[in-house]
Coordinates of C-alpha atoms and ligand atoms in Angstrom, one line a residue:
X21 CA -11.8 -16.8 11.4
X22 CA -13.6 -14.8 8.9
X23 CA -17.9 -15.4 9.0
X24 CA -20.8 -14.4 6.9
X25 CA -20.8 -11.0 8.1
X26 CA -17.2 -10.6 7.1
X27 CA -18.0 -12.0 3.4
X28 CA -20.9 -9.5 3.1
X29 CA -18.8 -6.8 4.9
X30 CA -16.5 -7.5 1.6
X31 CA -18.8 -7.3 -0.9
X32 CA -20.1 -3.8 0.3
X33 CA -16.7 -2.9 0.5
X34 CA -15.7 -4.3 -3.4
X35 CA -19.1 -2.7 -4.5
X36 CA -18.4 0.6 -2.8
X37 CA -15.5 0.6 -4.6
X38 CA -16.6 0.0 -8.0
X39 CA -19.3 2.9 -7.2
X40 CA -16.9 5.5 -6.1
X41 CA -14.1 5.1 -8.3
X42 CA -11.4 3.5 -6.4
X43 CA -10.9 0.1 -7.5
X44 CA -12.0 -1.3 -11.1
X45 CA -11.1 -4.7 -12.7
X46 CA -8.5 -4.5 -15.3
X47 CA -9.7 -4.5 -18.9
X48 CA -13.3 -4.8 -17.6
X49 CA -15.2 -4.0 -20.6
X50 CA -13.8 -7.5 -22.3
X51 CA -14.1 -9.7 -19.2
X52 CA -11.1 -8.8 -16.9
X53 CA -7.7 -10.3 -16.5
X54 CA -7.4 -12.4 -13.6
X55 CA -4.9 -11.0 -11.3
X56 CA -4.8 -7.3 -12.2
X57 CA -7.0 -4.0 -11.1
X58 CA -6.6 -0.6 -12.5
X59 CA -7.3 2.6 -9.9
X60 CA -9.9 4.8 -10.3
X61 CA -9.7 8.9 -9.7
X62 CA -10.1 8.5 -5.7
X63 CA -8.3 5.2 -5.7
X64 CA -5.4 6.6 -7.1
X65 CA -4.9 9.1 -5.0
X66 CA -5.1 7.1 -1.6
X67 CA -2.5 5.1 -3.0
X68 CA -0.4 8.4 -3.8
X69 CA -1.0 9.2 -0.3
X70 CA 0.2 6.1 1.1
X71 CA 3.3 6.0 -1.4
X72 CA 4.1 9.5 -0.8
X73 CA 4.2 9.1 3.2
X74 CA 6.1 6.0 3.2
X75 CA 8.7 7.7 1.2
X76 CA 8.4 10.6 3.3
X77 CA 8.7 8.9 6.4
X78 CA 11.2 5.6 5.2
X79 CA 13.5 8.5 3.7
X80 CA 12.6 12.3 3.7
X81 CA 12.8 12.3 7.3
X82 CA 15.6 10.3 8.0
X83 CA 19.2 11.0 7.8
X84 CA 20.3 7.3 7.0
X85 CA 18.2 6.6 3.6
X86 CA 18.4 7.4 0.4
X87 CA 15.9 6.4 -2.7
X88 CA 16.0 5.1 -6.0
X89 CA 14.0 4.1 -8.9
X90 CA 15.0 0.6 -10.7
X91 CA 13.7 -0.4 -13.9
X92 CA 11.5 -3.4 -14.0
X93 CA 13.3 -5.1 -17.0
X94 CA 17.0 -6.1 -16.1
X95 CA 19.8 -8.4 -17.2
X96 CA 18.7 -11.9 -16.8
X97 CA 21.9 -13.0 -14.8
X98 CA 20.3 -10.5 -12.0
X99 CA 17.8 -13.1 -11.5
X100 CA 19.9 -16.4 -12.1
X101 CA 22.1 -14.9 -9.0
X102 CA 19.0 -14.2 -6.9
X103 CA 18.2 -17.3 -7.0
X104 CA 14.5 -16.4 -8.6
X105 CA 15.5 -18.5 -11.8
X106 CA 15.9 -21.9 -10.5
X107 CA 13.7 -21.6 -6.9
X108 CA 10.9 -18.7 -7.4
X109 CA 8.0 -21.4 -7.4
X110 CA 4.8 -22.7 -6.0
X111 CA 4.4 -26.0 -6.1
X112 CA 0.9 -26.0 -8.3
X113 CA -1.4 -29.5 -8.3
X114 CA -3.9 -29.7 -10.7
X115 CA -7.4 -31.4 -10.4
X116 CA -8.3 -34.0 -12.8
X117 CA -12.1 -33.8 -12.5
X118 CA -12.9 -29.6 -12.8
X119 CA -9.4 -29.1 -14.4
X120 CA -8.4 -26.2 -11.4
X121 CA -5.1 -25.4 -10.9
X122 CA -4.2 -25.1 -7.6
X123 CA -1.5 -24.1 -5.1
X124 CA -0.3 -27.3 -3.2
X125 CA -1.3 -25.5 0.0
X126 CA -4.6 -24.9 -1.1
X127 CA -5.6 -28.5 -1.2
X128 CA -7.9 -29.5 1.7
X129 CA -7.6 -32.4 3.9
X130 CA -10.0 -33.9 6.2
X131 CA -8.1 -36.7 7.2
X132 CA -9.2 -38.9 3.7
X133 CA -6.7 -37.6 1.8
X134 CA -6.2 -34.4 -0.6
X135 CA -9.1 -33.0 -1.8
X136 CA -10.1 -30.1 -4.8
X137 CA -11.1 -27.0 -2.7
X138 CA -13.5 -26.6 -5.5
X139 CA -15.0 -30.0 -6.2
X140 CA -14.0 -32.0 -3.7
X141 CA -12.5 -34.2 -6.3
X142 CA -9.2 -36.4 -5.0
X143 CA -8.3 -37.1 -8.8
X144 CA -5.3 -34.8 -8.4
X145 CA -1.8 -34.6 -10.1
X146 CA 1.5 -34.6 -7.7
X147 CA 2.9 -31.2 -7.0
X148 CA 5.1 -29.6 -9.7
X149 CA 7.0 -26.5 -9.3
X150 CA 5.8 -23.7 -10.9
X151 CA 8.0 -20.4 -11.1
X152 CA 6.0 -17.7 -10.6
X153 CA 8.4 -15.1 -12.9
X154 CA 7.1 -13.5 -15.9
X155 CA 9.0 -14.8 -18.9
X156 CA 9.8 -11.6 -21.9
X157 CA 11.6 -11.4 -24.8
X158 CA 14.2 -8.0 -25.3
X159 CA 14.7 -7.3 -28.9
X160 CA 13.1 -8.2 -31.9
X161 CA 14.3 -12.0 -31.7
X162 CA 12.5 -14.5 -29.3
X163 CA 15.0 -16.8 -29.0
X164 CA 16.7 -18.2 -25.1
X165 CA 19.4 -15.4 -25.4
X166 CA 17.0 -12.8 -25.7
X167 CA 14.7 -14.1 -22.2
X168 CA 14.6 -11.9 -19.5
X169 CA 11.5 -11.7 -16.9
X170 CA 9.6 -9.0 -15.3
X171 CA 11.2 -8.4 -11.6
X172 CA 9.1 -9.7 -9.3
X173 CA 10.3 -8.1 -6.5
X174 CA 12.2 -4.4 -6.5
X175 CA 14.6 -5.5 -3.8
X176 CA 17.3 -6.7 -6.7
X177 CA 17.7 -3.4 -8.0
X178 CA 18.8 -1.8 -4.9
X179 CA 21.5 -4.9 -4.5
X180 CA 22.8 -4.5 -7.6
X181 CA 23.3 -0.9 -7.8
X182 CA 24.6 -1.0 -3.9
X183 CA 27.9 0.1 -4.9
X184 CA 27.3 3.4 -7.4
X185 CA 24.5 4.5 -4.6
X186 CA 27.7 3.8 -1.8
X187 CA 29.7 5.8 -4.1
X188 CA 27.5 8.6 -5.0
X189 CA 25.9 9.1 -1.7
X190 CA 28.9 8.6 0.9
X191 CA 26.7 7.0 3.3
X192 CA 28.3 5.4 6.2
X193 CA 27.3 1.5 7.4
X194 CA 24.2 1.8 8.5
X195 CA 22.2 2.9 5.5
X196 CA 19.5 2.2 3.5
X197 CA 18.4 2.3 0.3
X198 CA 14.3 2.5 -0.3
X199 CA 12.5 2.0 -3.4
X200 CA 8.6 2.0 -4.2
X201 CA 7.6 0.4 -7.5
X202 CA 5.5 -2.6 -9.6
X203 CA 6.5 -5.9 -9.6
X204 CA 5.4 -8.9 -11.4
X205 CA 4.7 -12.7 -10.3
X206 CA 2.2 -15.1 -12.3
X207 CA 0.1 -16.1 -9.3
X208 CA -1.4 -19.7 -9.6
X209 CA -4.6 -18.2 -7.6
X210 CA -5.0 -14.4 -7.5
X211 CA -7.7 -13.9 -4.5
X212 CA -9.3 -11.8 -2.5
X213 CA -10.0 -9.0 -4.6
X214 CA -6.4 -7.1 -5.1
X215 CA -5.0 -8.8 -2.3
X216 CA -3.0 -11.2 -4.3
X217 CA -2.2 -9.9 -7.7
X218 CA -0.2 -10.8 -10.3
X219 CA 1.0 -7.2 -11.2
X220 CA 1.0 -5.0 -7.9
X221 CA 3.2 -2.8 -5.6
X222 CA 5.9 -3.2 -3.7
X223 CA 7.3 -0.1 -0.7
X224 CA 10.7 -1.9 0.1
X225 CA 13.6 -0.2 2.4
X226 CA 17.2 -2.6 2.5
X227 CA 19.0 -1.3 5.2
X228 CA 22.1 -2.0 5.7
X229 CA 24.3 -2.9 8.1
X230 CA 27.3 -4.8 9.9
X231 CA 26.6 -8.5 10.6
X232 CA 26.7 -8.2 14.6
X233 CA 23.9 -5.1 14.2
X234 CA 21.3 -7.2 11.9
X235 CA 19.1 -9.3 14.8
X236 CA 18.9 -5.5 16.9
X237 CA 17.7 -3.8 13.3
X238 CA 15.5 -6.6 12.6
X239 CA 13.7 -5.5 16.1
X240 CA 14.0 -2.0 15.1
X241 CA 12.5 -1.9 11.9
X242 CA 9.4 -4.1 12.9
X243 CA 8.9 -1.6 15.5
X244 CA 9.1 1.1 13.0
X245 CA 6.9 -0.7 10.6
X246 CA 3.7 -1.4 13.5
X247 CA 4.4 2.6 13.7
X248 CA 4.2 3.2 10.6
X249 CA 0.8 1.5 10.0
X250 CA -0.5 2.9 13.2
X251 CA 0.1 6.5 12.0
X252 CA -2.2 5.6 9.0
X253 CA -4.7 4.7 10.7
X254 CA -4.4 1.1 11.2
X255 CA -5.1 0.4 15.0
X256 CA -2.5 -1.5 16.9
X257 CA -5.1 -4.5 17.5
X258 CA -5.4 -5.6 14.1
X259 CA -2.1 -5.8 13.3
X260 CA -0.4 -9.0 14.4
X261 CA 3.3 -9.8 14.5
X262 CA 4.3 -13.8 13.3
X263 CA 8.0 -14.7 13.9
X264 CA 8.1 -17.1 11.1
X265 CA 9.4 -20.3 11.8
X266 CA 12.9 -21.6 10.8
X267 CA 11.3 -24.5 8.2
X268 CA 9.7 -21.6 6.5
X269 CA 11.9 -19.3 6.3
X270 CA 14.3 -18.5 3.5
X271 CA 17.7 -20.8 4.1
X272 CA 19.8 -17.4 4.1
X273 CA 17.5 -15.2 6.9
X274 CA 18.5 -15.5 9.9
X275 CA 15.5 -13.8 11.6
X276 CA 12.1 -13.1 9.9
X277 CA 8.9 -11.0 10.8
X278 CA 5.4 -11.1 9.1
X279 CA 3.2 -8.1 9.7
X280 CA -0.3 -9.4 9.1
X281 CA -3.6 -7.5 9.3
X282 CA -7.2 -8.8 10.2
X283 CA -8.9 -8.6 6.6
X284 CA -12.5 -9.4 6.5
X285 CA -11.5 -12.7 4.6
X286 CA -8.7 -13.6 7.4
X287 CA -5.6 -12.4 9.3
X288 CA -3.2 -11.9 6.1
X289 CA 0.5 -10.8 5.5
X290 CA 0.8 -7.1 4.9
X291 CA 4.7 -6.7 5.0
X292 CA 7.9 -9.3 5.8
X293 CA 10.6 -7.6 7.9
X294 CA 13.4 -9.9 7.1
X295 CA 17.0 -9.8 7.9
X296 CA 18.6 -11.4 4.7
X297 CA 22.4 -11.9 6.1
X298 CA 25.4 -10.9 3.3
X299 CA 23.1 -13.5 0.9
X300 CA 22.1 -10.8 -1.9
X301 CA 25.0 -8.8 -1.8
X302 CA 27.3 -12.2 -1.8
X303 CA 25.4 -13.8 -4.7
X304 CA 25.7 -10.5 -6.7
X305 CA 29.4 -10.0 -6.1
X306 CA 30.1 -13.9 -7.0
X307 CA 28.2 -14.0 -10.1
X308 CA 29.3 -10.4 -11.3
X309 CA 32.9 -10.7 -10.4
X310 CA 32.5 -7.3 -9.6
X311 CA 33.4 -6.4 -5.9
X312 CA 30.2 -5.0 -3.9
X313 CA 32.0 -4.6 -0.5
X314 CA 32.1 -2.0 2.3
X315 CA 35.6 0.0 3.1
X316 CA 35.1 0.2 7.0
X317 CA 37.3 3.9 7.4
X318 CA 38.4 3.1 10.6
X319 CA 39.2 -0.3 10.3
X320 CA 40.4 -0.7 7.8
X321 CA 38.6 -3.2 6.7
X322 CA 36.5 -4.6 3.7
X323 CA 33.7 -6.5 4.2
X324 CA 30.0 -7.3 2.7
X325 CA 27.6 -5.9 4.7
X326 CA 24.2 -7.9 5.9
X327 CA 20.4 -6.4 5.2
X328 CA 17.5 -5.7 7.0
X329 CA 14.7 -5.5 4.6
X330 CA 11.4 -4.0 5.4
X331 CA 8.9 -5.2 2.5
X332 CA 5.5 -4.0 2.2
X333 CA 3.1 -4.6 -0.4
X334 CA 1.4 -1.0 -1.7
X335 CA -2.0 -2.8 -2.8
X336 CA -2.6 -5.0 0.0
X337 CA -2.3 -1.7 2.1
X338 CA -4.7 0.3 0.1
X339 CA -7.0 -2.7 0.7
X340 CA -6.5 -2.6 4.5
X341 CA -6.9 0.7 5.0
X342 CA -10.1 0.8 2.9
X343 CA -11.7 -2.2 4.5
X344 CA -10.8 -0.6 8.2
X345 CA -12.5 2.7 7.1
X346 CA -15.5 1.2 6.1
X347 CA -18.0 1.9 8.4
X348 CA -22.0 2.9 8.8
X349 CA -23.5 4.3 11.1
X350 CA -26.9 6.4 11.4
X351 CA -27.3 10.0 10.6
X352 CA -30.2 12.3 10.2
X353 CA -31.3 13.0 6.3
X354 CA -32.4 16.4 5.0
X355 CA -35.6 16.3 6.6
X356 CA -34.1 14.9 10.1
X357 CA -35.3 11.4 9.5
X358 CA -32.6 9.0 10.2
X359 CA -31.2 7.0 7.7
X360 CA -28.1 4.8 7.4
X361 CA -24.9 6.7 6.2
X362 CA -21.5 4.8 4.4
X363 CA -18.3 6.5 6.1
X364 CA -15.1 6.1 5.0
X365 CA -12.9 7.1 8.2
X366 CA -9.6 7.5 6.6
X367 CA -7.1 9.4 8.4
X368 CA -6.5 12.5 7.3
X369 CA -3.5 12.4 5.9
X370 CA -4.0 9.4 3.5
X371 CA -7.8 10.3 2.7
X372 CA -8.3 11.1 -1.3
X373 CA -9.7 14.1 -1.2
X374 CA -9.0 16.2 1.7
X375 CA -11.7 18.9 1.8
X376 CA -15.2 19.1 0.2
X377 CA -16.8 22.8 -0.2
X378 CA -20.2 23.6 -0.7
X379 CA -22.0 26.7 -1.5
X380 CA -25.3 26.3 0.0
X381 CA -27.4 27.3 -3.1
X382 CA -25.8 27.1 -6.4
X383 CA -28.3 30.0 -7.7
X384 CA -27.3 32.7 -5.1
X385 CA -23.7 34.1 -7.2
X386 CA -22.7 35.4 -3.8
X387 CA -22.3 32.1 -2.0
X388 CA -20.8 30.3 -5.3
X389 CA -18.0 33.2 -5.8
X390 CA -17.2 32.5 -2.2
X391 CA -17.0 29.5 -1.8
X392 CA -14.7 29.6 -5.3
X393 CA -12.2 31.4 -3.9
X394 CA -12.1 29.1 -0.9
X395 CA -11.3 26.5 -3.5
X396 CA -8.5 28.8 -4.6
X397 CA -7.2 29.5 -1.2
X398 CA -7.1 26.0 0.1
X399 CA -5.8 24.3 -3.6
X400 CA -1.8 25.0 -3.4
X401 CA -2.0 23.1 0.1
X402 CA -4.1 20.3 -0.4
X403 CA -6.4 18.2 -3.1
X404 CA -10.1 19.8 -2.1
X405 CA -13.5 19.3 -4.3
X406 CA -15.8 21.6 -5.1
X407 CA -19.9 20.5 -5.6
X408 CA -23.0 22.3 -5.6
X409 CA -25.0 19.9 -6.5
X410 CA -28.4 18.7 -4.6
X411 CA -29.3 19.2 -0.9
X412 CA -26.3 19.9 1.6
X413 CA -27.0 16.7 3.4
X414 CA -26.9 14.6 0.3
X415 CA -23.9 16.3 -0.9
X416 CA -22.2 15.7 3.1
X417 CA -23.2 12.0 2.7
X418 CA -21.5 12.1 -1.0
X419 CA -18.2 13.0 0.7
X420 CA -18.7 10.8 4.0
X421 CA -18.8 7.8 1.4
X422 CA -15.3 8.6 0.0
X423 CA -13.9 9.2 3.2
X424 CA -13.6 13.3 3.0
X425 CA -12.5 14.1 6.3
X426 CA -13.8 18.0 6.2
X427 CA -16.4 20.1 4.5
X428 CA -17.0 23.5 4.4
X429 CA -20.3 25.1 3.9
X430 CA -20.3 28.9 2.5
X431 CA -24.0 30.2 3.9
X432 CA -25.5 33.7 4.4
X433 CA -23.9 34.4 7.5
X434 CA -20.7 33.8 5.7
X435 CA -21.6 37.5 3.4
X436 CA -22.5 39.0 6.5
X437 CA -26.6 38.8 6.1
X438 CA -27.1 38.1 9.0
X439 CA -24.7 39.2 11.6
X440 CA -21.8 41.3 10.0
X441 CA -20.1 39.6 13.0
X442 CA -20.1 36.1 10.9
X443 CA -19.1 37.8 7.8
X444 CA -15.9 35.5 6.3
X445 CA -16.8 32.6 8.3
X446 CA -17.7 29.6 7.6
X447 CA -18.6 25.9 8.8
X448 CA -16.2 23.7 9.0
X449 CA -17.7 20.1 9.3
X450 CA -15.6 16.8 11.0
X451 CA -16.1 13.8 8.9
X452 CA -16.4 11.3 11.8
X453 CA -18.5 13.4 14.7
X454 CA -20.2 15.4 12.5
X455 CA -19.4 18.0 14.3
X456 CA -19.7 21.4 12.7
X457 CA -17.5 24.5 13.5
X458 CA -17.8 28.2 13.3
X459 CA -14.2 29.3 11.4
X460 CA -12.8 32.1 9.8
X461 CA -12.2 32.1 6.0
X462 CA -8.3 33.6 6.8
X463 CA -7.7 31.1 9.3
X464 CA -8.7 27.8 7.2
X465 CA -5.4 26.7 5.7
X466 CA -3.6 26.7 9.1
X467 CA -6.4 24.7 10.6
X468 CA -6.7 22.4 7.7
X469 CA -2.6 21.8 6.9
X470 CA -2.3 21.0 10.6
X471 CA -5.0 18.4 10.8
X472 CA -4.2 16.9 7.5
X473 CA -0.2 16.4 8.0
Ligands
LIG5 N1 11.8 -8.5 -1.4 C1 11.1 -9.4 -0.5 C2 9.8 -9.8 -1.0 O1 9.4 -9.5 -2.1 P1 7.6 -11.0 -0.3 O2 7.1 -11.4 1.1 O3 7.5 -12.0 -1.3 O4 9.0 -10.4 -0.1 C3 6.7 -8.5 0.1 O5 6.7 -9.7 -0.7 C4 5.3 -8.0 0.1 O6 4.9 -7.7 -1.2 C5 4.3 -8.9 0.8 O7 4.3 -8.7 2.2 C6 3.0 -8.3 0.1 O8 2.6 -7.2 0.8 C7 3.5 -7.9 -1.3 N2 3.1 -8.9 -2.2 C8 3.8 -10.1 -2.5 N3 3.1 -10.8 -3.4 C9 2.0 -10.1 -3.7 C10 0.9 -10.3 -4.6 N4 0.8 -11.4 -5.4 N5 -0.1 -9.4 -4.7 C11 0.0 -8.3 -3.9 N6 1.0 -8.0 -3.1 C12 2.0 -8.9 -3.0

């Protein structure tokens, strides 16, 4: 259950994000669109991050996957065979009184009947079904043969190019196909800041496989997935696997998973691991006439092969990992007095920037051409900022805020002033312990790429 704290633990975390350039409203500077966010300069990168090493490892390290890239409009008849045309709704209930529209399960009830969650009212329509695709036009006429919607999921596109990617990539059964991209759906209530959008992300893998394989792979790949979010920093604790019950779960799945995360506003679904049967593939091949079966080699046989889908929503994770590296803590200012300090711990590999250096005057040319050329040396390996601006303590806390894991000051010892012993070193500062480190210039990309990976 999420308390006061939580809701103020939020707020800091939506404000710090404002501040810092990770998260803004869409189209803020004429009010905002409901349901969509735009990523600022650090924002955009942890979400590179996280893309990039999902795909690295869902496919680059795996012998068994293969990627693609869909486009977002498609033929209509994709989605009439889906099934998103006729059942991709909420049932929506509106209130009479403050004129809210509401999701059905949104309404509360203390025992007297269906109430407004926002007024309390009880004047209240019956549930209607509301699909949640975006309607378009193609071409220049708007007319019912030119409809088509936004996807709003980037599954379809893997089923119905199954059989060119079979073709062209010789995979054997199982396989998988993985795809990262937008998708659409006209939420009746976007919430929690970018937790429920109407345009967002989605990371999905379809693996497939033989029908007597797909409850096993189901296991599997929600083991895979916990992994997965463990590697990024996500402790085990906070995640929490829900078997989802047969009267919720879609009529074709015979088995599905939701991975939800403790969010300061609730436990919340992050991904669905959900092993879809021959249901896509089937509909696809019925409605398209066109044959999207497997040739087992040794048997001999043809067949339509079931799917294992990992689905996992790029925004929502961005918000998790964000909210789970927020943290303060106390640390000594300039002058040693102890003041309260904002750190982001990301882990390494999916923090924004990577590496902060500092000269530790900006008016000694020495220390500034130095620490330069660090900037140079480190760039080809990883995304690194230079400042020079303000006291080295300020600057630290600037970096801490964004969740910079290390910084590296270039002082006088590092020209040798001092001790020609120290000449090419520099400190090398941990994020989290605040620990500082005596390094040599030479030896900073090894030490860096390996921490960073
Ligand atoms: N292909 C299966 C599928 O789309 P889903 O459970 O509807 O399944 C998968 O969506 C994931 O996509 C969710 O677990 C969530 O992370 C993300 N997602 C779904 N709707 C979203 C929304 N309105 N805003 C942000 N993320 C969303």
């Amino acid at each position: 259950m999420s308390t006061a704290t939580d809701a103020q633990r939020m707020e800091k975390i939506v404000s710090l994000c404002k501040r810092r350039g990770f998260i803004f409203q869409s189209s803020e500077i004429y009010g905002g669109l409901n349901g969509a966010w735009d990523y600022g300069p650090l924002g955009v990168e942890l979400k590179r991050n996280l893309k990039n090493y999902w795909w690295r490892v869902m496919v680059h390290e795996r012998d068994d996957v293969v990627g693609m890239d869909g486009s977002i409009l498609m033929n209509r008849a994709v989605w009439k065979a889906s099934g998103h045309q006729d059942t991709f709704s909420d049932p929506m209930v509106d209130c009479r009184s403050c004129k809210a529209r509401l999701r059905a399960d949104q309404l509360i009830d203390k025992g007297k009947g269906r109430q407004c969650p926002n007024c309390g009212g009880k004047d209240l329509t019956e549930p209607r079904a509301f699909n949640l695709m975006f309607k378009t036009y193609v071409g220049a006429t708007e007319d019912e043969s030119s409809v088509t919607y936004l996807r709003p999921e980037t599954a379809q596109a893997i089923f119905v190019q199954f059989k060119n990617i079979l073709d062209v990539s010789r995979k054997k059964l199982p396989f998988g196909i993985a795809q990262i991209g937008k998708a659409f759906r006209n939420e009746i209530n976007p919430r929690n800041f970018n937790f429920r959008s109407r345009e967002f992300e989605q990371m999905e893998l379809e693996y497939f496989c033989r029908a007597e394989e797909g409850m096993r792979l189901l296991e599997y790949w929600k083991e895979e997935r916990l992994k997965f979010y463990e590697s990024i920093g996500i402790p085990r604790d906070k995640l929490h696997v829900v078997t989802v019950p047969d009267e919720e779960r879609a009529f074709y799945s015979k088995g599905t998973y939701d991975i939800e995360y403790d969010f300061p506003f609730g436990r919340q679904e992050l991904e669905g691991v959900a092993y879809r049967t021959d249901y896509d593939l089937a509909q696809h091949q019925k409605a398209s006439g066109k044959s999207l079966e497997y040739f087992d080699e040794e048997t001999k046989q043809k067949f339509i092969p079931h799917v294992v889908e990992p689905s996992a929503g790029v925004d929502r994770t961005v918000l998790a990992l964000i909210c789970d590296a927020y943290s303060e803590d106390e640390a000594p200012d300039d002058k040693g007095k102890m003041e309260t300090r904002i750190v982001l711990r990301f882990h390494p590999r999916i923090a924004p920037v990577k590496c902060a250096i500092f000269p530790l005057l900006k008016n000694k040319e020495p220390l500034v051409a130095k620490a330069k050329q660090i900037v140079d040396l480190l760039r080809p390996h990883m995304f690194v900022f230079y400042d020079e601006g303000g006291a080295i303590g300020r600057r630290y806390r600037r970096q801490d805020e964004i969740g910079t894991p290390f910084g590296i000051t270039v002082d006088f010892e590092t020209l040798g002033e001092k001790d020609t012993a120290l000449r090419d070193t520099v400190t090398l500062r941990e994020r989290d312990s605040m620990k500082q480190e005596r390094v040599v210039i030479k030896d900073l990309v090894e030490i860096l790429t390996s921490r960073i990976r």
